[in-house]
XYZ file of C-alpha atoms in Angstrom:
630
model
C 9.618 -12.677 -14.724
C 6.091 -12.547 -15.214
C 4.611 -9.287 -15.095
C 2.444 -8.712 -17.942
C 2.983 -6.685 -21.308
C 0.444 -5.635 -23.801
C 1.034 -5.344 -27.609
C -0.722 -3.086 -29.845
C -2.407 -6.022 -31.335
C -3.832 -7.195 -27.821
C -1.748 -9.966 -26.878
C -0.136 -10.176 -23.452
C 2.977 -11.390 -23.080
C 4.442 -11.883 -19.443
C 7.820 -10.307 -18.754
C 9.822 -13.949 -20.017
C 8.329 -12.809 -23.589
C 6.015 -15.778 -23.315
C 2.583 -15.162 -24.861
C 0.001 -15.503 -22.397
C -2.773 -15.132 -25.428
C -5.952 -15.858 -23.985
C -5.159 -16.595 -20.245
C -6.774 -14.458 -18.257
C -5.014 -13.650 -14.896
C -6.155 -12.822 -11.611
C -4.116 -10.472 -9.066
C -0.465 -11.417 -9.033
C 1.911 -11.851 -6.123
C 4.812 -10.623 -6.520
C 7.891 -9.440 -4.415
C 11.611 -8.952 -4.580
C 14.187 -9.329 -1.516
C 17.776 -9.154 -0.912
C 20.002 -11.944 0.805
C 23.715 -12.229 1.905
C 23.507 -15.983 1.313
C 25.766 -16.851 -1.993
C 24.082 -17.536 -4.988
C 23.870 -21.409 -4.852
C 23.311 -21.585 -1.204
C 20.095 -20.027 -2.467
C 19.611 -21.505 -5.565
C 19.518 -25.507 -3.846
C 17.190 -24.578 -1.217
C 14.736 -23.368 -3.738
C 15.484 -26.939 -5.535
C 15.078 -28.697 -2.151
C 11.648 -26.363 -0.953
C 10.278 -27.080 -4.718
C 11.433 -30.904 -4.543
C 9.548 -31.564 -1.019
C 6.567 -29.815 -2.453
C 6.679 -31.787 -5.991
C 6.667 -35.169 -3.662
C 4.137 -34.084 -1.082
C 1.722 -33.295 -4.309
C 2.576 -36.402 -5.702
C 4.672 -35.761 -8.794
C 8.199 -36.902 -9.974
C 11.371 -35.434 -7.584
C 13.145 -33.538 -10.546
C 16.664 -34.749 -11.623
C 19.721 -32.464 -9.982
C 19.993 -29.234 -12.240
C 23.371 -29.045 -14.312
C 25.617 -26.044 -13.625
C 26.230 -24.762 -16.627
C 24.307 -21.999 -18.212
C 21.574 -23.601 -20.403
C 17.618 -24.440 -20.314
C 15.578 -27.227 -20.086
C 11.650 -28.334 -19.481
C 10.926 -31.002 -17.360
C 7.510 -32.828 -17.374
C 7.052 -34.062 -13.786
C 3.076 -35.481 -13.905
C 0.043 -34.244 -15.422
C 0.175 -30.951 -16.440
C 2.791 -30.417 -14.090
C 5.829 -28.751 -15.968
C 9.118 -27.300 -14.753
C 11.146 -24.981 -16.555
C 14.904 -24.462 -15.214
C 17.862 -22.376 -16.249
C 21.066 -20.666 -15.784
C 23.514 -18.226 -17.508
C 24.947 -15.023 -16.810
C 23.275 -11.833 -16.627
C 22.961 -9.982 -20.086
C 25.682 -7.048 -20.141
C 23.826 -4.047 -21.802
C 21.186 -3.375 -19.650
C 17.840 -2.011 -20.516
C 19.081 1.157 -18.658
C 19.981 3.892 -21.661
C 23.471 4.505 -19.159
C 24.125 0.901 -18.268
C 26.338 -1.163 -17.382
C 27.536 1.530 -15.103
C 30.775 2.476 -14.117
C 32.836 0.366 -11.838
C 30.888 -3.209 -12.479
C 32.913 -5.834 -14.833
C 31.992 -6.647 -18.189
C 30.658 -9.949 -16.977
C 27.896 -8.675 -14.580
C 26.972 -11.542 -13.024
C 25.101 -15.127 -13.159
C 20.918 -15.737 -12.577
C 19.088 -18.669 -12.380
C 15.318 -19.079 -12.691
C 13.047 -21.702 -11.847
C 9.136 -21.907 -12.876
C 6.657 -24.308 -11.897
C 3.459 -24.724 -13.496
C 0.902 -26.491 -11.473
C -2.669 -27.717 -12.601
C -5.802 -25.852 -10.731
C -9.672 -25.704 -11.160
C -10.062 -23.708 -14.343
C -6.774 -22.858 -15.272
C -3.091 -23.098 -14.260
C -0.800 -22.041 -11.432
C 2.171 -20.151 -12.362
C 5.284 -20.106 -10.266
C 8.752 -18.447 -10.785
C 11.643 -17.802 -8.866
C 14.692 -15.571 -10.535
C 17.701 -15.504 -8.262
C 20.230 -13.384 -9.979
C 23.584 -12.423 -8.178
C 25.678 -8.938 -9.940
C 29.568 -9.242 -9.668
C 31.107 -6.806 -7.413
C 33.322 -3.954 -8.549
C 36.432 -3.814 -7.221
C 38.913 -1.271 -6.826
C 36.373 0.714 -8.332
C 33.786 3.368 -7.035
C 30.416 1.862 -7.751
C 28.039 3.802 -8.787
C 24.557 4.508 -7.508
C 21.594 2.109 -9.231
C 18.658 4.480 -10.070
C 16.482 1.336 -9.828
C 15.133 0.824 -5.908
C 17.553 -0.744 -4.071
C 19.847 -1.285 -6.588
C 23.566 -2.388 -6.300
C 26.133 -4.942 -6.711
C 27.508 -7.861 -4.394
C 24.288 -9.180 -3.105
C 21.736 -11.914 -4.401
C 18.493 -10.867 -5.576
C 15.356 -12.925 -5.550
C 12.230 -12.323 -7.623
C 8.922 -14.185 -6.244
C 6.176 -13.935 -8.413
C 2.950 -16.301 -8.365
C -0.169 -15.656 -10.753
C -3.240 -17.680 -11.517
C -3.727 -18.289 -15.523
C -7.110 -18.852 -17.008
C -8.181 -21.959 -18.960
C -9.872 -19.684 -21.691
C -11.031 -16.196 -22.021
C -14.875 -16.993 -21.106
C -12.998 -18.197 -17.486
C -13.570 -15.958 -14.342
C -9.921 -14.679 -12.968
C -9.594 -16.298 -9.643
C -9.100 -13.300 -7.585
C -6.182 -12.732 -5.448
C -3.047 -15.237 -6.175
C -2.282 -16.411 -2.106
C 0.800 -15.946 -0.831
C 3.096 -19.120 -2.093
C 3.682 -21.474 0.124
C 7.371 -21.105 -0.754
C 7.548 -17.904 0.185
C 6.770 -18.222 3.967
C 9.458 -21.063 4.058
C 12.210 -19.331 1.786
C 12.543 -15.929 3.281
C 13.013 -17.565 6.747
C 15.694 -19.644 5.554
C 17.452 -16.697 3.664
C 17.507 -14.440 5.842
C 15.111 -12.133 3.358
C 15.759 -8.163 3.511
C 14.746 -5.024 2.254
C 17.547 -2.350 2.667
C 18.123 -2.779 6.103
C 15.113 -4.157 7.359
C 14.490 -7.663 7.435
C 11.411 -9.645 5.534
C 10.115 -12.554 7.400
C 7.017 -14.731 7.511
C 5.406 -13.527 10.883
C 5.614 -10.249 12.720
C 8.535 -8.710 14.661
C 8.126 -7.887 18.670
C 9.691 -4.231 18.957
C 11.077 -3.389 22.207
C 11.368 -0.048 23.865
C 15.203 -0.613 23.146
C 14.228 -0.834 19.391
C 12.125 1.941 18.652
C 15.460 3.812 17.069
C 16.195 0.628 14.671
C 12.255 0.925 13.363
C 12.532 4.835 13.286
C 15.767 4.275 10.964
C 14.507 1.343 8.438
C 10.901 3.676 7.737
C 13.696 6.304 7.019
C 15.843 4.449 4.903
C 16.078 5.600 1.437
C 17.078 2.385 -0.048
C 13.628 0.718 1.409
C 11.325 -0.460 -1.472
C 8.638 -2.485 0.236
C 5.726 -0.676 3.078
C 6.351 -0.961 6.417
C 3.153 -2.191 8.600
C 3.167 -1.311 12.118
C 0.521 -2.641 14.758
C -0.478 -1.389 17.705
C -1.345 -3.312 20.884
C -4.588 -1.654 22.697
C -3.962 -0.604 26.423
C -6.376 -3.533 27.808
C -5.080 -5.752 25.491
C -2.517 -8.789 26.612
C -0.112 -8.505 24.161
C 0.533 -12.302 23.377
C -3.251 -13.162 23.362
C -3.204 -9.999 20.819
C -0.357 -11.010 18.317
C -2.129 -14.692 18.493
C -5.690 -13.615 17.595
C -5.324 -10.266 16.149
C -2.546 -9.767 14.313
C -0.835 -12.364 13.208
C -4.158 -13.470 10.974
C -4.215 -9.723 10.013
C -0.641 -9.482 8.297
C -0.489 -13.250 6.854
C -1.388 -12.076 3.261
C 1.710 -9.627 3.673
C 4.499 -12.250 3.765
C 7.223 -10.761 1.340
C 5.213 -7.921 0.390
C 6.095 -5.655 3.233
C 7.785 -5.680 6.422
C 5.919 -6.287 9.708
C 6.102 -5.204 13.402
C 4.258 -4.899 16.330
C 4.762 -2.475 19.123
C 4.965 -3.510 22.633
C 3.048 -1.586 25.302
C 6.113 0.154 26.285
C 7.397 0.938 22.561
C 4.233 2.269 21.596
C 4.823 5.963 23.299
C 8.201 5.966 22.383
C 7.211 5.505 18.863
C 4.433 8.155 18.731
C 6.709 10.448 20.361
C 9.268 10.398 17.912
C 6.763 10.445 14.763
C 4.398 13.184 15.738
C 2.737 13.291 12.517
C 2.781 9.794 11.897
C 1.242 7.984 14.979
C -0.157 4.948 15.794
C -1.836 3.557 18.833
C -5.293 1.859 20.456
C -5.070 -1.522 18.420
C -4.832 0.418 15.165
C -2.776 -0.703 12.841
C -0.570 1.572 10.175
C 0.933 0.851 6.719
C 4.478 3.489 6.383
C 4.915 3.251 2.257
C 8.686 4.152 1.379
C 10.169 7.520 1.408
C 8.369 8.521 4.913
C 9.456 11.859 6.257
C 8.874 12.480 10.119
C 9.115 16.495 9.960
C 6.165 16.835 7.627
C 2.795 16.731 8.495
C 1.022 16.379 4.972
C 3.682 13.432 4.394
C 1.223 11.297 7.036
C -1.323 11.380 4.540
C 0.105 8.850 2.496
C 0.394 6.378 4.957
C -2.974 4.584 5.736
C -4.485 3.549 9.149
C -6.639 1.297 9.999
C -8.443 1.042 12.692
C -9.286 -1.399 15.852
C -13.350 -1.678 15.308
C -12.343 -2.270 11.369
C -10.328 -5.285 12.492
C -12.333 -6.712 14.696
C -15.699 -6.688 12.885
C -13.978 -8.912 10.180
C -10.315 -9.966 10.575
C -10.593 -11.312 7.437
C -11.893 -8.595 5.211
C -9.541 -6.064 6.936
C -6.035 -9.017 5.956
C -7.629 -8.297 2.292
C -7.776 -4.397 2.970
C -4.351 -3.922 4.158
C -2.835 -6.377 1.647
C -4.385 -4.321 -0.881
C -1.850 -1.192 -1.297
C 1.468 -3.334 -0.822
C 0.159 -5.636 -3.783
C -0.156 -2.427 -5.652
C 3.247 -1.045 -4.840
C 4.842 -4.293 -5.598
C 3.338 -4.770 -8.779
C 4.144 -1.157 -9.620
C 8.110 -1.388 -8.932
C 10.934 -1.409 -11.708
C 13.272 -3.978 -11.023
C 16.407 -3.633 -9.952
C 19.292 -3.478 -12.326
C 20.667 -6.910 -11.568
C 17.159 -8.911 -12.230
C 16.603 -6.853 -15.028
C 20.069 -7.878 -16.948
C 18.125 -11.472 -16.591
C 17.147 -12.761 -20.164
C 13.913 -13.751 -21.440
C 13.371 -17.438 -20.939
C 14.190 -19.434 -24.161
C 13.022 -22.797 -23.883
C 14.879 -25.721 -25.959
C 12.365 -26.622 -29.644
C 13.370 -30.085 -29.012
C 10.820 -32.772 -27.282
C 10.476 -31.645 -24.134
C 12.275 -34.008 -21.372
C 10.280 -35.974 -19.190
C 12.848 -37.809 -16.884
C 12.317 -42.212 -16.896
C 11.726 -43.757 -13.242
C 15.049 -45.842 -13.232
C 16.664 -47.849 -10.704
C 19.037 -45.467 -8.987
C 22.288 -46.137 -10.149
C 25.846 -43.785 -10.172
C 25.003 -43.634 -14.101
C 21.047 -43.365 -14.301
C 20.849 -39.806 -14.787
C 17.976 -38.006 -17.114
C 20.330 -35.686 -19.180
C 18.844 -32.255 -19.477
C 17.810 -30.388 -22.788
C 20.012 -27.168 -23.490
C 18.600 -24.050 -24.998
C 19.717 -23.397 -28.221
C 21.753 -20.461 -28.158
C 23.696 -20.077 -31.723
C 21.652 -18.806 -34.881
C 24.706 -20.168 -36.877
C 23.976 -23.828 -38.301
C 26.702 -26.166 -37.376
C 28.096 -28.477 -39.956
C 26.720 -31.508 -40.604
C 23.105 -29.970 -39.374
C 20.086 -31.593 -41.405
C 18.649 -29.115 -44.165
C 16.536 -25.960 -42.708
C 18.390 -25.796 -39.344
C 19.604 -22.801 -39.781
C 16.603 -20.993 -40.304
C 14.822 -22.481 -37.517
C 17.461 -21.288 -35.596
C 17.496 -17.820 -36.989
C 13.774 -18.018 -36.311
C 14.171 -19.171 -32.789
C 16.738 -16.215 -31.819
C 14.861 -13.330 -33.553
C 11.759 -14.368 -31.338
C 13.974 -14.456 -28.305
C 15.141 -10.801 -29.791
C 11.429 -10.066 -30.232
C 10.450 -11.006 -26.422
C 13.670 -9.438 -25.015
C 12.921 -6.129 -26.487
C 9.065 -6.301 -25.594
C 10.385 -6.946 -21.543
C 12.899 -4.193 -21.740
C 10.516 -1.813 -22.916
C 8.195 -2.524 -20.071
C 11.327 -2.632 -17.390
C 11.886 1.109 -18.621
C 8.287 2.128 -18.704
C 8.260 0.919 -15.272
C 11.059 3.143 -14.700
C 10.087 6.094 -15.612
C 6.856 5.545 -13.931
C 8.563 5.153 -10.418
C 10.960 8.238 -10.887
C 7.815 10.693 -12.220
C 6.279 9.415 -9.093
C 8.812 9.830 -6.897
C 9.140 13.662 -8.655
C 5.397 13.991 -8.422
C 5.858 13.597 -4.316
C 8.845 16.056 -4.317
C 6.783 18.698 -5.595
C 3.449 17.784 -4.151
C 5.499 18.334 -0.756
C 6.835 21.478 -1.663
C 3.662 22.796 -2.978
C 2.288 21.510 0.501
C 4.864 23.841 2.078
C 3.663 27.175 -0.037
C -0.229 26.009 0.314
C 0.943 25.561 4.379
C 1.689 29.144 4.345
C -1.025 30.335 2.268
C -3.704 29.094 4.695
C -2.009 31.157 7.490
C -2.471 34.395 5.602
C -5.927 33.455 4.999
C -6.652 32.830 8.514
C -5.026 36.139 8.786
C -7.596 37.711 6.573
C -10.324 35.580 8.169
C -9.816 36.924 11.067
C -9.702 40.552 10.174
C -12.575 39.835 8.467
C -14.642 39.027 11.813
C -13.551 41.943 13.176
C -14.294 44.397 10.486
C -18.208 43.007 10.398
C -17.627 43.545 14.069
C -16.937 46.821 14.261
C -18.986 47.873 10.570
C -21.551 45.508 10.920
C -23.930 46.021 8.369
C -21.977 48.374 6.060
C -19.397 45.753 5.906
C -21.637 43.526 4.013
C -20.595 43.674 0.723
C -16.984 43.803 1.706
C -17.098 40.587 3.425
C -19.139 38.733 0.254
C -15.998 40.021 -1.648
C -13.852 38.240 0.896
C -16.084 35.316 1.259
C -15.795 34.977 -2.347
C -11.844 35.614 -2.270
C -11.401 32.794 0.463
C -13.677 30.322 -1.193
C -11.166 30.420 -4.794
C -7.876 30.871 -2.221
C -8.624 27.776 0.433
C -9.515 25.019 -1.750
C -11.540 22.351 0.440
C -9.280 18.969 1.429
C -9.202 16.291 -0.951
C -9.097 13.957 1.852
C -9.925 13.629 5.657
C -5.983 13.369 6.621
C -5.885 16.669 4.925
C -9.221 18.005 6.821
C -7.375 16.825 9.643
C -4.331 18.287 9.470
C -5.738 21.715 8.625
C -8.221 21.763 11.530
C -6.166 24.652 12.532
C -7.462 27.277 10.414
C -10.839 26.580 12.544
C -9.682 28.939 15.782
C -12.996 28.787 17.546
C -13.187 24.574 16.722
C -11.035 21.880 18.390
C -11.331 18.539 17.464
C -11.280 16.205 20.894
C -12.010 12.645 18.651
C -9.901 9.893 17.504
C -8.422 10.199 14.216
C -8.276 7.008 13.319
C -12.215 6.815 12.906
C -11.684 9.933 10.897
C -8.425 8.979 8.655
C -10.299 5.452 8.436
C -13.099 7.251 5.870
C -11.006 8.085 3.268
C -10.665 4.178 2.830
C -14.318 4.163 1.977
C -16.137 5.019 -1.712
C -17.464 7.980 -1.587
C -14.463 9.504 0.662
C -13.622 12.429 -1.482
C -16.628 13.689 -1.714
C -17.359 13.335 2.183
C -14.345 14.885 2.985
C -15.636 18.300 0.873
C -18.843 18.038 2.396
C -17.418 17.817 6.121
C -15.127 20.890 5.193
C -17.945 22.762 4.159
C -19.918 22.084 7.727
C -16.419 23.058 9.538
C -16.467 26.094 7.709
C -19.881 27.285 8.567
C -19.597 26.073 12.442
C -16.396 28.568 12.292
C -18.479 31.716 10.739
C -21.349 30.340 13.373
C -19.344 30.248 16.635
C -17.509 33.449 15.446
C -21.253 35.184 14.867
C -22.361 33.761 18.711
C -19.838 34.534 20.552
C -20.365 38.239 19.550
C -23.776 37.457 20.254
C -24.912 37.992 16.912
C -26.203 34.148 16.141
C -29.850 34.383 17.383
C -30.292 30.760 18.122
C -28.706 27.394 17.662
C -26.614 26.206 14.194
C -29.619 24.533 13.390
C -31.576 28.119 13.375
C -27.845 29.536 11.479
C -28.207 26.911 8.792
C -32.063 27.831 7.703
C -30.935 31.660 8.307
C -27.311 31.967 6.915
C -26.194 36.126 6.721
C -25.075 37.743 3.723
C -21.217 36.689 3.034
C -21.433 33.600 5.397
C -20.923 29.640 3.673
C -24.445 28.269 3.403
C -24.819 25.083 4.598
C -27.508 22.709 4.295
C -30.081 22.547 7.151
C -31.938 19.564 6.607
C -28.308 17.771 7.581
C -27.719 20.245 10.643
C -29.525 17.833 13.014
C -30.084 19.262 17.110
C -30.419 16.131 18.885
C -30.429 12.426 18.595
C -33.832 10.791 18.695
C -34.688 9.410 22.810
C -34.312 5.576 21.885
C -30.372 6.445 21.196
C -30.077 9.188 24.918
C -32.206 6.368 26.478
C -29.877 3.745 25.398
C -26.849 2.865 27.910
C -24.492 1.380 25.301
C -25.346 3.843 22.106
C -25.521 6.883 24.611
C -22.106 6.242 25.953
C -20.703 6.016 22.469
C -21.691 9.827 22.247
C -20.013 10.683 25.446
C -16.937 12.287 23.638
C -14.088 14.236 25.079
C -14.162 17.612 25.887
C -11.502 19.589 27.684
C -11.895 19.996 32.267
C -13.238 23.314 32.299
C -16.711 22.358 30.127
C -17.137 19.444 32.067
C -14.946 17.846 35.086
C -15.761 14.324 34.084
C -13.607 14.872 30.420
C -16.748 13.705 28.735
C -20.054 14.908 26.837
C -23.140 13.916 25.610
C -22.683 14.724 21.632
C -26.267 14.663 20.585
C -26.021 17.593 18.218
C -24.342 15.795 14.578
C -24.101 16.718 10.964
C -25.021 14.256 8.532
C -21.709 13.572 6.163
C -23.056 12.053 3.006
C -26.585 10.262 2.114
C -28.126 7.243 3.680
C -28.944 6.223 7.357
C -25.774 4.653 7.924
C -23.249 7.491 6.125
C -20.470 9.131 8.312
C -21.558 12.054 10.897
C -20.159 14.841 12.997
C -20.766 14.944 16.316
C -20.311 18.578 18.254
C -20.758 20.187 21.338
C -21.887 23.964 20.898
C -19.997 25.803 23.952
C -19.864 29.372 22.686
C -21.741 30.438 25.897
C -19.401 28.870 28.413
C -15.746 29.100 26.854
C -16.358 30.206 23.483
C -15.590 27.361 21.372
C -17.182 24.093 19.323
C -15.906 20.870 20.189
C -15.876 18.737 17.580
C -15.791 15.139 19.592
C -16.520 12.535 16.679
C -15.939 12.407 12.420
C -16.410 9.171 11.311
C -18.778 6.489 10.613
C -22.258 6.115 11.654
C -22.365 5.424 15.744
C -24.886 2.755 16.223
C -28.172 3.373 16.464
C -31.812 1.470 14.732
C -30.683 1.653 11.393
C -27.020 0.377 12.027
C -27.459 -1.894 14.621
């Protein structure tokens, strides 16, 4: 394994217990699937995929690995080394209550294979850690705390990282998905719970809309799901080809990856209300996903069509970016945690002799030492090197274990963290209802008091402001458009959910609340007839006990190069219901700036109070085009 660990002296040390020292390491990839294959089914076509690589590269074709457990280092070219061993899986876990109930004493067998290849600046690191549990029989197993945990499948560990030449070196970025990878997990038959992990994208059929519905659902899921959608216009194959197949190829092995035909696509929004995706967008489900509740969609990012198309590229680096993080952040499961630190043999490393092949002419490997006890006849001092070797292996072993549970109690504070975060959802659910309650009361009482309500409706002002906190996102603001009753929002929210990928998202996402609010108090105020002139007019002119908000960003009107222009005027057409205008459509010239700078998001509105009483909110997103962006 070769996640990292830091000491309180400031070395790193990779999960193996080797010291890293000075390397200095860019992004990792790193990924763990399931297979029914048996263990040495798996184990030789790693050998053969690492083999065919080793040749094509031009370095030595490795020796057959022995069966028994044991370790050796094989030197294969320059600076091209190959570490390989077996053994069985350690039997005290790192887990405080392992082994548990119902497995054997002997848990199981691993092997591990790591390649270190030579690269500009520094070295690439490659391991593989196959580890297999033994099934309990006549037993009742017991559930694994760890994700996806269990016994009486294989488990493979992929993990690739880049590591410096020096400290002074610049980390490489983002390790690429391994080769390896793309070619193993076909060949496997790679899965994740129930869902399966492949190289390229899965078509989904109307007829499999259920299947999806059921692996986002399934609690034993430990990888994202990414869904795409397929724009109405769009030909689907032309899409796939172009689109998003380039999108998802940094996600090989780090999530699982669909598309939606045109006729799955309603089918699928239909049955996840709060959890949509359509119009070329495409959507990344993390685990745990809950259909009923709305403030669960929140954690799930979209991204949007215009997004991918501007740069197909920069968007496969966006959406690669929170399945890196959730890989990196996983425990692992209890059977690839029982593996041992590698322990490399202290002899001369082996470095097998080109020989005429011959039944006989076979480089005998190097086997880990193993006993601390010197055996007789041993030259003087043996002993204590040995002692020395296994109370560094004890040293390294602890150090990963420590980590592994870290790591674990990480996941499950997380995990608790989202339990109660969607109960207190539930309470803060009803809690805006009642204030909408009040709100309304509120409008009546300055209705009917008018100005000897004043004071009383500061008070409640005041009360509301400390009660309703503003969102903390935009699929919050989103979500609680509700509590708006004389504002519907007619846009896209994908160009709206799309913000909170950007910088400055939190603080946009107050802002646009704050705008909301006072178009609510406004509309309220004009529809009584009490508004005397436009939200502009409102903003400079804000009543006693109303939300101020700023009127240098109310703006009336776009400028006339944007009305006069045909492509950035019909941008600003935005949907409004029949009865304001037959066509479905409206000019949106009236906007509230979201944020500093030409090019930050706006608001675009339609002021209706006249005609049927209401706002429509047609647009929250990015800048529309205009001089500055074009």
């Amino acid at each position: 394994m070769t996640s990292e660990y830091t000491s309180s002296h400031g070395q790193t040390f990779d999960t193996t217990g080797q010291l890293t020292g000075q390397f200095g390491c860019s992004e990792p990839y790193r990924t763990t699937v399931t297979t029914a294959r048996p263990h040495q089914d798996v184990v030789a076509l790693v050998d053969q995929l690492l083999t065919a690589w080793l040749k094509q590269e031009g370095g030595e074709e490795p020796p057959p690995a022995g069966a028994g457990p044991g370790a050796e280092r094989l030197r294969l070219g320059p600076r091209i080394l190959l570490d390989r061993d077996n053994g069985p899986l350690r039997a005290n876990r790192p887990e405080p209550d392992d082994p548990p109930a119902g497995l054997p004493t002997e848990p199981g067998h691993y092997s591990r294979r790591r390649l270190r290849t030579p690269v500009p600046h520094g070295t690439h690191q490659l391991t593989v850690t196959i580890a297999t549990p033994v099934a309990a029989r006549h037993t009742t197993p017991v559930a694994d705390p760890s994700p996806g945990g269990g016994a009486g499948q294989t488990w493979v560990r992929l993990e690739a990282e880049y590591l410096a030449a020096g400290a002074g070196v610049r980390p490489a970025g983002r390790v690429p998905v391994p080769d390896l990878a793309r070619a193993l997990f076909a060949l496997i038959d790679a899965t994740d719970g129930s869902a399966a992990v492949g190289p390229l994208p899965r078509l989904v059929a109307a007829a499999d809309v259920d299947t999806l519905i059921d692996e986002l659902c399934d609690p034993d899921r430990s990888l994202p799901v990414v869904v795409a959608s397929v724009p109405p216009s769009a030909p689907l194959d032309s899409w796939q080809a172009d689109t998003v197949r380039p999108l998802m190829r940094q996600l090989t092995g780090l999530a699982v990856l669909y598309v939606l035909d045109h006729a799955a696509l309603p089918l699928f929004n239909v049955a996840l209300e709060y959890h949509k995706v359509y119009g070329g967008a495409v959507r990344t489900y993390l685990p745990e996903v809950d259909p009923a509740s709305r403030s669960d969609s929140a954690r799930h990012p979209v991204m949007p069509r215009h997004r991918i198309e501007e740069d197909v590229r920069r968007a496969a680096a966006l959406i690669s970016r929170e399945p890196r993080k959730a890989a990196a952040e996983l425990p692992l499961p209890a059977p690839l945690a029982a593996v041992p630190v590698l322990q490399l043999p202290s002899e001369a490393k082996h470095r097998p002799r080109r020989t005429p092949p011959t039944d006989t002419a076979q480089p005998t490997p190097v086997p880990a030492r193993r006993s601390t006890t010197p055996e007789a006849g041993a030259r003087p001092g043996a002993g204590a090197g040995a002692g020395t070797e296994a109370t560094d292996q004890a040293e390294r072993q602890s150090r990963a274990d420590e980590l592994q549970r870290i790591r674990r109690s990480l996941y499950h504070a997380r995990r608790r963290e989202r339990r109660l975060l969607a109960e207190n959802d539930e309470q803060y659910a009803a809690l805006r209802h009642v204030n909408a309650q009040v709100r309304a009361l509120t409008e009546q009482l300055r209705a009917v008091a008018g100005p000897d309500a004043v004071d009383f409706v500061r008070l409640t002002a005041d009360v509301l402001a400390d009660e309703a906190a503003a969102p903390v996102n935009f699929g919050d603001l989103v979500h609680r458009f509700d509590e708006f009753p004389l504002l519907e929002f007619t846009g896209d929210q994908k160009e709206t959910l799309a913000l909170d990928g950007q910088f400055a998202g939190t603080g946009w996402a107050k802002l646009t609340w704050e705008g909301l609010t006072a178009l609510q108090e406004y509309a309220a105020a004009s529809v009584r007839g009490e508004a005397h002139g436009d939200f502009k007019q409102w903003c400079e002119h804000t009543p006693p006990g109303c939300h101020r908000f700023p009127p240098r960003k109310a703006v009336r009107g776009e400028s006339r190069t944007v009305e006069s222009h045909t492509k950035w005027k019909r941008e600003r057409m935005l949907p409004v219901p029949e009865c304001v205008d037959s066509s479905r459509r409206a000019f949106m010239g009236a906007h509230l700036r979201i944020g500093g700078g030409r090019t930050a998001p706006r608001l675009h509105y339609l002021d209706d109070c006249s005609g049927s009483g209401r706002i429509y909110v047609g647009y929250i997103g990015l800048h529309l085009t205009n001089t500055r962006t074009n």
